[in-house]
Coordinates of C-alpha atoms in Angstrom, one line a residue:
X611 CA 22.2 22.1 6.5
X612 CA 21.8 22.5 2.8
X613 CA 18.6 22.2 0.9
X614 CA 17.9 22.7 -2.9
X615 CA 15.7 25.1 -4.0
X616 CA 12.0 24.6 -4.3
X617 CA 8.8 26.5 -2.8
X618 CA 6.8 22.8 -2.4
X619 CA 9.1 20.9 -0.8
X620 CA 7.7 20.0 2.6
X621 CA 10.8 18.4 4.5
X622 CA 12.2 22.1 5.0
X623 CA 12.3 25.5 4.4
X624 CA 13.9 26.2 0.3
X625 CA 17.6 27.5 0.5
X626 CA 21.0 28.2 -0.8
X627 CA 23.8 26.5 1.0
X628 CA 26.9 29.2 0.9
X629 CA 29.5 28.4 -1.3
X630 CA 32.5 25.9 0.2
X631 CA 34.5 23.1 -0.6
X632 CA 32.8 20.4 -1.9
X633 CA 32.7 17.1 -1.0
X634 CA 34.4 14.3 -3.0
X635 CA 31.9 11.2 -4.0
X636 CA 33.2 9.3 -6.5
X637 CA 34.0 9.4 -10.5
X638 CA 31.3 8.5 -11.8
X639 CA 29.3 10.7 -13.9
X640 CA 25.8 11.8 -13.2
X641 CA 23.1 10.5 -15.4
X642 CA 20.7 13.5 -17.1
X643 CA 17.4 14.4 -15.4
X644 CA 14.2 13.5 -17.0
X645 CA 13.0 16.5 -18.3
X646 CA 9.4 16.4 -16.2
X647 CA 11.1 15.7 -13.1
X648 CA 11.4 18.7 -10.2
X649 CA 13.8 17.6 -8.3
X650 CA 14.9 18.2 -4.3
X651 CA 17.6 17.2 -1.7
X652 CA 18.9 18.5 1.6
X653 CA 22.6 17.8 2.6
X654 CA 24.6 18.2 6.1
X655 CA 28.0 17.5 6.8
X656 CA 31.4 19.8 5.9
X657 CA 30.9 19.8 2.1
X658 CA 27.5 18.7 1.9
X659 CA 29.3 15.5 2.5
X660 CA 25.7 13.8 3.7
X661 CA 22.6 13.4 1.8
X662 CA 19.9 13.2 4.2
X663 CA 16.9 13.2 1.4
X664 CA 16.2 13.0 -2.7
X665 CA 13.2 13.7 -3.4
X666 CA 11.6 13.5 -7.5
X667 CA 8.6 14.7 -8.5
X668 CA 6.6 14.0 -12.0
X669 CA 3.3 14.2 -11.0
X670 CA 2.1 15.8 -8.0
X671 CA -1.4 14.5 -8.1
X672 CA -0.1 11.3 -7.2
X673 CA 1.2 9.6 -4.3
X674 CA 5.3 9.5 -3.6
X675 CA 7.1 6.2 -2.7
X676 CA 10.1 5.8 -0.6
X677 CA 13.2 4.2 -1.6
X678 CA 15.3 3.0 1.4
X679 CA 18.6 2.0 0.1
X680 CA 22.5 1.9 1.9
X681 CA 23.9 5.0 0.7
X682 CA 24.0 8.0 -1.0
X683 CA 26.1 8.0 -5.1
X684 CA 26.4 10.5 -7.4
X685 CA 22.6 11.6 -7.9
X686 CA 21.8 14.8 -6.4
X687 CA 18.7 17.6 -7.2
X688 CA 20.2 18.0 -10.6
X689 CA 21.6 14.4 -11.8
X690 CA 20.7 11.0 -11.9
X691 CA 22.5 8.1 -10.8
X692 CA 21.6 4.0 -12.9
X693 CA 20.0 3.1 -8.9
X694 CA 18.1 6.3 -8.7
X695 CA 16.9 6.5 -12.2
X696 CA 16.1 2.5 -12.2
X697 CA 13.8 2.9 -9.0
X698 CA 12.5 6.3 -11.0
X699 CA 11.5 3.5 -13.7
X700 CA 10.3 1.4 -11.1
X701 CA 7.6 4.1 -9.5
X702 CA 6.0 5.4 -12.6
X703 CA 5.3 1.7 -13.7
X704 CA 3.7 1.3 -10.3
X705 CA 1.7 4.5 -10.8
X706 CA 3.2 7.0 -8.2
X707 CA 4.0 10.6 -8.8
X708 CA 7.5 11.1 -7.3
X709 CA 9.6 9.2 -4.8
X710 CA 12.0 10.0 -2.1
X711 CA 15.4 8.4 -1.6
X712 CA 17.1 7.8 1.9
X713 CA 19.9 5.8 3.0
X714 CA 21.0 3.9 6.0
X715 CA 24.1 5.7 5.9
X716 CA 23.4 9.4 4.5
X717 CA 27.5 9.5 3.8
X718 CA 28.2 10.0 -0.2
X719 CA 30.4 7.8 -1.8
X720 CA 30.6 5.5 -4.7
X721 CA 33.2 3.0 -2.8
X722 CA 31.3 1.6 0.3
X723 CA 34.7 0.8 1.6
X724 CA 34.9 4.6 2.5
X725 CA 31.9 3.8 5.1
X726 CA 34.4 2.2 7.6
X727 CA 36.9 5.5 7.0
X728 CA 34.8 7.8 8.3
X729 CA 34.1 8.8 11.9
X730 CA 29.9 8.7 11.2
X731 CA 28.8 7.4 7.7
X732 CA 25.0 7.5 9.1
X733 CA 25.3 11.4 9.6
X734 CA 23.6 13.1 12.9
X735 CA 20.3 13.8 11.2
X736 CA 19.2 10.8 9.0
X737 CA 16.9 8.6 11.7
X738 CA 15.0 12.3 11.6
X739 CA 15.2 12.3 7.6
X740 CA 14.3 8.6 7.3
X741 CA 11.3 8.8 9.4
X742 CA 10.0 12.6 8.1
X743 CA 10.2 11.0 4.2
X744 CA 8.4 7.6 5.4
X745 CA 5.5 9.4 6.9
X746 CA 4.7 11.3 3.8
X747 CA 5.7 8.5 1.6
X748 CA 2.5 6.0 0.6
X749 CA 4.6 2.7 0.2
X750 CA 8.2 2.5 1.9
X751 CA 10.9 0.1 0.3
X752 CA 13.5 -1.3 2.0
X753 CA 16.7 -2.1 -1.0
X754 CA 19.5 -1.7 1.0
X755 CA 21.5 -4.7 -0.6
X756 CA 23.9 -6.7 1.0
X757 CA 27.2 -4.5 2.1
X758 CA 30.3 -6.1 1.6
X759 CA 31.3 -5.6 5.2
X760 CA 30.0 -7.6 7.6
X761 CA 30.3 -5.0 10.2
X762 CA 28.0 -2.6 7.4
X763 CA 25.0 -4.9 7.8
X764 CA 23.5 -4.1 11.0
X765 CA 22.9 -0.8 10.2
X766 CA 19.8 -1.5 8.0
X767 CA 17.9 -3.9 10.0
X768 CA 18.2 -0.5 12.9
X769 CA 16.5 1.2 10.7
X770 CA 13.5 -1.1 9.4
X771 CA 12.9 -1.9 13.1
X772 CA 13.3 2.4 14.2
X773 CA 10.1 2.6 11.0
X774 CA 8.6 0.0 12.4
X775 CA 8.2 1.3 15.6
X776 CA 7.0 4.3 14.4
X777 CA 4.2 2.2 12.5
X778 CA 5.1 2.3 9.3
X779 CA 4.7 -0.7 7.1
X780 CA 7.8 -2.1 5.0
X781 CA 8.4 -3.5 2.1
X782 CA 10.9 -5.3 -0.4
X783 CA 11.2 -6.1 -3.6
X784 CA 13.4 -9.6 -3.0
X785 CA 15.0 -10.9 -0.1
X786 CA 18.3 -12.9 -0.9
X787 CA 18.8 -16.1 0.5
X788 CA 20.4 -14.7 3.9
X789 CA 17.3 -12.6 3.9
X790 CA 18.6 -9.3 3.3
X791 CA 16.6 -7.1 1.3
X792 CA 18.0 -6.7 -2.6
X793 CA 19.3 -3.9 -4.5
X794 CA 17.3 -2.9 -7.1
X795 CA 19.7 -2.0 -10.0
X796 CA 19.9 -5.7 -11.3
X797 CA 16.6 -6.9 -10.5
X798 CA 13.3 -7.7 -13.4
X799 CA 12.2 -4.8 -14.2
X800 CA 8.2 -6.7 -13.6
X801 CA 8.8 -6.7 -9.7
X802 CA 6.2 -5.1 -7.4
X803 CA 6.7 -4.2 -3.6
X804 CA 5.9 -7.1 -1.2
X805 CA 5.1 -6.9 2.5
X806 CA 8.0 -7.0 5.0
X807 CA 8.0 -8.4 8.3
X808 CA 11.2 -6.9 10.3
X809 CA 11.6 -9.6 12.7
X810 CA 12.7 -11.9 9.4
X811 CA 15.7 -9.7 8.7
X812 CA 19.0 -11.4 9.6
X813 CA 20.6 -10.2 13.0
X814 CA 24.0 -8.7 11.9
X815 CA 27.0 -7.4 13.3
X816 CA 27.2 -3.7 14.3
X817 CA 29.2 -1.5 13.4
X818 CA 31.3 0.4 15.9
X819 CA 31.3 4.6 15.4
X820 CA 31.6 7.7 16.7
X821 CA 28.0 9.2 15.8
X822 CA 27.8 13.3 16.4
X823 CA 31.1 13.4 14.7
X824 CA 31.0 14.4 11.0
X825 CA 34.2 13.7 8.9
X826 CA 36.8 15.8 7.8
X827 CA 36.8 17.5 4.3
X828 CA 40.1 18.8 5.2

């Protein structure tokens, strides 16, 4: 387990991953950091090939929000992604202080067709993740889009019910017209968190997996 380096984080305890072969996202280019955010993230996997948690901070006075989106791009504790840095836009409108980011799959990748390649795209420790950032988080948004596999969809309506279980209220920004909770990277920019109820969300086909098993960097 990686995580980045910072004496406040409250997820875990500040370290420095050793040095390996890293893990292969995508091409695209992180985005630059705004320059009052402290930024956090832990990673698992050979590679650091999971993100379990982002975490951005520009005013700790304030409360944090929770992003719940499908998974991980090219953000990390020292880049932005557009999805990350719109939902950054998003929480300082609404008046929060930082936001986490989790995923329903905590694999990294820019092409969510690399999801069904792998052994376990949720990663072995990202129902603990999810639930530890929702807990501290003041307002929880589920914006996991619409996957374009069918057999990709399931996942996310597992993880609203798992926070709802745990008692945690949802919510979304827009639902589509199947009822899946939107992405936010094309939405209005004037859009505020509406309550969720979980037992709307479509029921979707699951997705069959080895969990436990991390994929090979090899």
């Amino acid at each position: 387990m990686k995580t980045s380096e910072d004496s406040t984080a409250p997820l875990a305890d500040a370290r420095q991953a050793p040095a390996g072969k890293s893990h292969h996202v995508g091409t695209a280019k992180p985005l630059k950091l705004a320059d009052d955010v402290v930024s956090t993230a832990i990673y698992g996997g050979p590679g650091d090939c999971y993100r379990y948690t982002l975490k951005r901070v520009w005013d700790p006075r304030k409360p944090l929000v929770m992003w719940l989106m499908m998974n991980p791009s090219v953000a990390t504790e020292t880049g932005d992604d557009r999805t990350v840095a719109k939902c950054q836009r998003y929480a300082r409108q609404w008046g929060y202080g930082g936001m986490f980011v989790g995923n329903s799959f905590a694999y990294r990748c820019t092409n969510q067709d690399r999801l069904l390649e792998v052994p376990d795209p949720v990663g072995p420790e990202d129902d603990h993740y999810l639930l530890e950032m929702a807990r501290q988080a003041q307002c929880v948004v589920l914006a996991t889009g619409t996957p374009h596999a069918p057999r990709l969809r399931q996942r996310a309506v597992q993880v609203a019910h798992m926070l709802a279980r745990a008692g945690i209220p949802l919510t979304v920004l827009r639902l589509s017209k199947e009822g899946r909770p939107v992405h936010p990277l094309y939405l209005p920019a004037h859009l505020t968190p509406q309550p969720l109820c979980v037992d709307r969300l479509p029921k979707e086909e699951t997705l069959a997996h080895q969990t436990g098993k991390p994929p090979s960097e090899d």
